Amino acid sequence: RKEVEQDPGPFNVPEGATVAFNCTYSNSASQSFFWYRQDCRKEPKLLMSVYSSGNEDGRFTAQLNRASQYISLLIRDSKLSDSATYLCVVKSTGGFKTIFGAGTRLFVKA
Amino acid sequence: GAVVSQHPSWVICKSGTSVKIECRSLDFQATTMFWYRQFPKQSLMLMATSNEGSKATYEQGVEKDKFLINHASLTLSTLTVTSAHPEDSSFYICSAIAGVYNEQFFGPGTRLTVL
């Protein structure tokens, strides 16, 4: 079983749609969780951290369920510019060992 | 956020040559940097953790004699791909930890093509 698993994708959605990504992790001792965005042939960029209480940044909402060991990302009112690969990232205790999910590709179409 | 640079951004070389990639933290000091490799349509795979002033820690399956890492200062880590072969062609990305929340910041990556 992979340490971090994500929805296989790709997701093809129309502009304005709401789309949700899920991610599960296997190490119950994991401490920090993030969603990164990666555009084609570019480096990953931090989209948002994920906190136990859930957090929202504009159209993006991230949630963490420690009991079930999953993380989610919700994108509302999708824009064309949201098309990218979204990476679920989990850090182990101590915060230095970082595990990346394989990523979920999102295509938003007009 | 913190800025991490990489040089070169892309390189094409002949099989058998060695290629050096530099990773710099521009506005902060990084005692630890990470080197990743990403093949097309795959996720980032951690190759090694680079520690300033000491030997790098390599992940299982990564040859330390082939991928030489030198972290000689608090702002610079280098990865040298020795005797590169076509199968080493990949996107190499470095990163460093910064800030009170230990956020990970990535360099722009280096695309290596070995002919």
Coordinates of C-alpha atoms in Angstrom, one line a residue:
Chain A
R1 CA 0.0 0.0 0.0
K2 CA 1.4 3.4 -0.9
E3 CA 2.0 5.8 2.0
V4 CA -0.1 8.5 0.3
E5 CA -2.8 7.7 -2.1
Q6 CA -4.9 10.1 -4.2
D7 CA -7.9 9.9 -6.5
P8 CA -6.7 8.6 -9.8
G9 CA -8.2 11.4 -12.0
P10 CA -8.1 13.0 -14.4
F11 CA -11.1 15.2 -13.5
N12 CA -12.7 17.0 -16.4
V13 CA -15.1 19.6 -15.2
P14 CA -16.8 22.7 -16.7
E15 CA -16.1 26.2 -15.5
G16 CA -18.0 27.0 -12.4
A17 CA -18.2 23.4 -11.2
T18 CA -17.3 22.3 -7.7
V19 CA -14.7 19.5 -7.6
A20 CA -13.4 17.5 -4.6
F21 CA -10.2 15.6 -4.2
N22 CA -9.5 13.0 -1.6
C23 CA -6.3 11.7 -0.3
T24 CA -5.5 8.9 2.3
Y25 CA -2.3 8.3 4.2
S26 CA -1.1 5.2 5.9
N27 CA 1.1 6.5 8.7
S28 CA -1.0 7.5 11.7
A29 CA 1.9 9.4 13.2
S30 CA 2.0 11.8 10.3
Q31 CA 1.9 15.4 11.6
S32 CA 1.6 17.9 8.8
F33 CA -0.5 17.9 5.7
F34 CA -0.5 20.1 2.6
W35 CA -2.0 20.5 -0.8
Y36 CA 0.4 21.5 -3.6
R37 CA -0.4 22.5 -7.1
Q38 CA 1.9 21.6 -10.0
D39 CA 1.6 23.0 -13.5
C40 CA 3.0 21.1 -16.4
R41 CA 6.8 21.2 -16.4
K42 CA 6.9 23.4 -13.4
E43 CA 7.8 22.9 -9.7
P44 CA 5.1 22.2 -7.1
K45 CA 3.8 25.3 -5.3
L46 CA 2.1 25.3 -2.0
L47 CA -1.6 25.8 -2.3
M48 CA -2.6 25.4 1.3
S49 CA -1.8 23.7 4.6
V50 CA -4.4 21.4 6.1
Y51 CA -5.4 21.8 9.7
S52 CA -7.5 19.6 11.9
S53 CA -10.1 22.3 12.2
G54 CA -10.3 22.7 8.4
N55 CA -9.3 25.8 6.6
E56 CA -10.6 27.8 3.7
D57 CA -8.8 30.2 1.3
G58 CA -11.2 31.8 -1.1
R59 CA -12.6 29.1 -3.4
F60 CA -10.5 26.4 -1.8
T61 CA -11.4 24.4 1.3
A62 CA -9.1 21.8 2.9
Q63 CA -10.1 19.3 5.6
L64 CA -8.3 16.7 7.6
N65 CA -9.8 13.6 9.2
R66 CA -7.2 12.1 11.5
A67 CA -9.4 9.2 12.6
S68 CA -10.0 8.1 9.0
Q69 CA -6.6 9.3 7.9
Y70 CA -7.8 11.3 4.9
I71 CA -7.4 14.8 3.6
S72 CA -9.7 16.5 1.2
L73 CA -9.6 19.5 -1.1
L74 CA -12.7 21.2 -2.4
I75 CA -12.6 23.7 -5.2
R76 CA -15.7 25.8 -5.8
D77 CA -16.5 27.8 -8.9
S78 CA -13.7 26.2 -10.9
K79 CA -11.7 28.5 -13.2
L80 CA -9.8 27.6 -16.3
S81 CA -6.7 28.6 -14.5
D82 CA -7.3 25.9 -11.9
S83 CA -6.3 23.2 -14.4
A84 CA -3.2 21.6 -12.9
T85 CA -2.1 18.6 -11.0
Y86 CA -2.9 18.7 -7.3
L87 CA -0.5 16.9 -5.0
C88 CA -1.4 15.7 -1.5
V89 CA 1.6 15.9 0.7
V90 CA 2.2 14.4 4.1
K91 CA 5.1 15.0 6.5
S92 CA 6.2 12.5 9.1
T93 CA 7.0 13.2 12.7
G94 CA 9.7 15.8 12.9
G95 CA 8.5 17.4 9.7
F96 CA 11.4 16.6 7.4
K97 CA 10.4 13.4 5.7
T98 CA 7.9 14.4 3.0
I99 CA 5.8 12.0 1.1
F100 CA 4.0 13.1 -2.1
G101 CA 0.9 11.5 -3.5
A102 CA 1.0 10.7 -7.2
G103 CA -1.2 13.7 -7.9
T104 CA -4.6 14.2 -9.4
R105 CA -4.9 16.0 -12.7
L106 CA -7.7 18.5 -13.1
F107 CA -8.9 19.9 -16.4
V108 CA -11.4 22.8 -16.3
K109 CA -13.0 23.5 -19.6
A110 CA -15.0 26.5 -20.9
Chain B
G1 CA 7.6 33.1 0.8
A2 CA 11.1 31.9 0.7
V3 CA 12.9 31.7 -2.6
V4 CA 14.9 28.7 -3.9
S5 CA 16.7 28.9 -7.2
Q6 CA 18.2 26.2 -9.4
H7 CA 20.7 26.3 -12.1
P8 CA 20.7 25.3 -14.9
S9 CA 17.0 25.2 -15.7
W10 CA 17.6 22.7 -18.4
V11 CA 20.6 20.8 -19.8
I12 CA 21.2 18.4 -22.6
C13 CA 24.3 16.3 -22.5
K14 CA 25.9 13.3 -24.1
S15 CA 25.8 9.9 -22.4
G16 CA 28.7 9.4 -20.1
T17 CA 29.2 13.0 -19.1
S18 CA 28.6 14.4 -15.6
V19 CA 26.2 17.2 -14.9
K20 CA 26.1 19.4 -11.9
I21 CA 22.9 21.1 -10.7
E22 CA 23.0 23.9 -8.1
C23 CA 20.3 24.6 -5.6
R24 CA 20.4 27.9 -3.7
S25 CA 18.3 29.4 -0.9
L26 CA 18.2 33.1 -1.8
D27 CA 16.9 34.8 1.3
F28 CA 17.3 32.3 4.0
Q29 CA 19.7 29.7 5.3
A30 CA 18.9 26.1 4.8
T31 CA 20.7 23.5 6.8
T32 CA 18.7 20.9 5.1
M33 CA 17.8 20.6 1.4
F34 CA 16.1 17.9 -0.5
W35 CA 16.6 16.5 -3.9
Y36 CA 13.7 15.0 -5.9
R37 CA 13.3 13.4 -9.3
Q38 CA 10.1 13.4 -11.3
F39 CA 9.5 11.3 -14.4
P40 CA 6.7 12.3 -16.8
K41 CA 3.2 11.8 -15.3
Q42 CA 4.7 10.6 -12.0
S43 CA 5.0 12.2 -8.7
L44 CA 8.1 13.5 -7.0
M45 CA 10.3 10.9 -5.6
L46 CA 12.7 11.9 -2.9
M47 CA 16.3 11.0 -3.8
A48 CA 18.3 12.3 -0.9
T49 CA 18.4 14.7 2.0
S50 CA 21.3 17.1 1.9
N51 CA 22.7 18.3 5.2
E52 CA 25.1 21.2 5.5
G53 CA 28.5 20.1 6.6
S54 CA 27.8 16.4 6.6
K55 CA 27.0 13.5 4.3
A56 CA 23.7 13.3 2.5
T57 CA 21.2 10.7 3.4
Y58 CA 20.1 8.8 0.4
E59 CA 16.7 7.0 -0.1
Q60 CA 16.7 3.3 -0.8
G61 CA 17.5 2.5 -4.3
V62 CA 19.4 5.7 -5.1
E63 CA 23.1 5.2 -5.8
K64 CA 25.1 7.6 -3.8
D65 CA 28.2 7.2 -6.1
K66 CA 26.1 8.1 -9.1
F67 CA 24.3 11.1 -7.6
L68 CA 26.9 13.1 -5.7
I69 CA 25.5 15.6 -3.3
N70 CA 27.6 18.4 -1.7
H71 CA 26.0 20.9 0.8
A72 CA 29.1 23.0 1.4
S73 CA 27.3 26.2 2.7
L74 CA 24.0 27.1 4.3
T75 CA 22.7 28.5 1.0
L76 CA 24.0 26.0 -1.6
S77 CA 23.6 22.3 -2.3
T78 CA 24.8 20.7 -5.5
L79 CA 23.7 17.5 -7.1
T80 CA 26.1 15.9 -9.6
V81 CA 24.8 13.2 -11.9
T82 CA 28.0 11.3 -12.8
S83 CA 28.3 9.4 -16.0
A84 CA 24.8 10.2 -17.0
H85 CA 22.8 7.8 -19.2
P86 CA 19.5 8.3 -21.1
E87 CA 17.6 6.7 -18.2
D88 CA 18.8 9.5 -16.0
S89 CA 16.8 12.0 -18.1
S90 CA 14.3 13.5 -15.7
F91 CA 13.1 16.6 -13.9
Y92 CA 15.3 17.2 -10.9
I93 CA 13.9 19.5 -8.2
C94 CA 15.4 20.7 -5.0
S95 CA 13.6 22.1 -2.0
A96 CA 14.3 23.6 1.4
I97 CA 12.4 24.1 4.6
A98 CA 11.8 27.6 5.8
G99 CA 9.5 29.5 8.2
V100 CA 8.0 28.7 11.5
Y101 CA 5.6 26.2 10.0
N102 CA 8.4 24.3 8.3
E103 CA 7.0 25.0 4.9
Q104 CA 8.7 23.3 2.0
F105 CA 9.7 25.6 -0.9
F106 CA 10.8 24.2 -4.2
G107 CA 13.3 25.4 -6.8
P108 CA 12.0 25.7 -10.3
G109 CA 13.6 22.4 -11.3
T110 CA 16.2 21.3 -13.8
R111 CA 15.2 19.3 -16.8
L112 CA 18.0 16.9 -17.7
T113 CA 18.0 15.2 -21.1
V114 CA 20.8 12.7 -21.8
L115 CA 21.3 11.7 -25.4

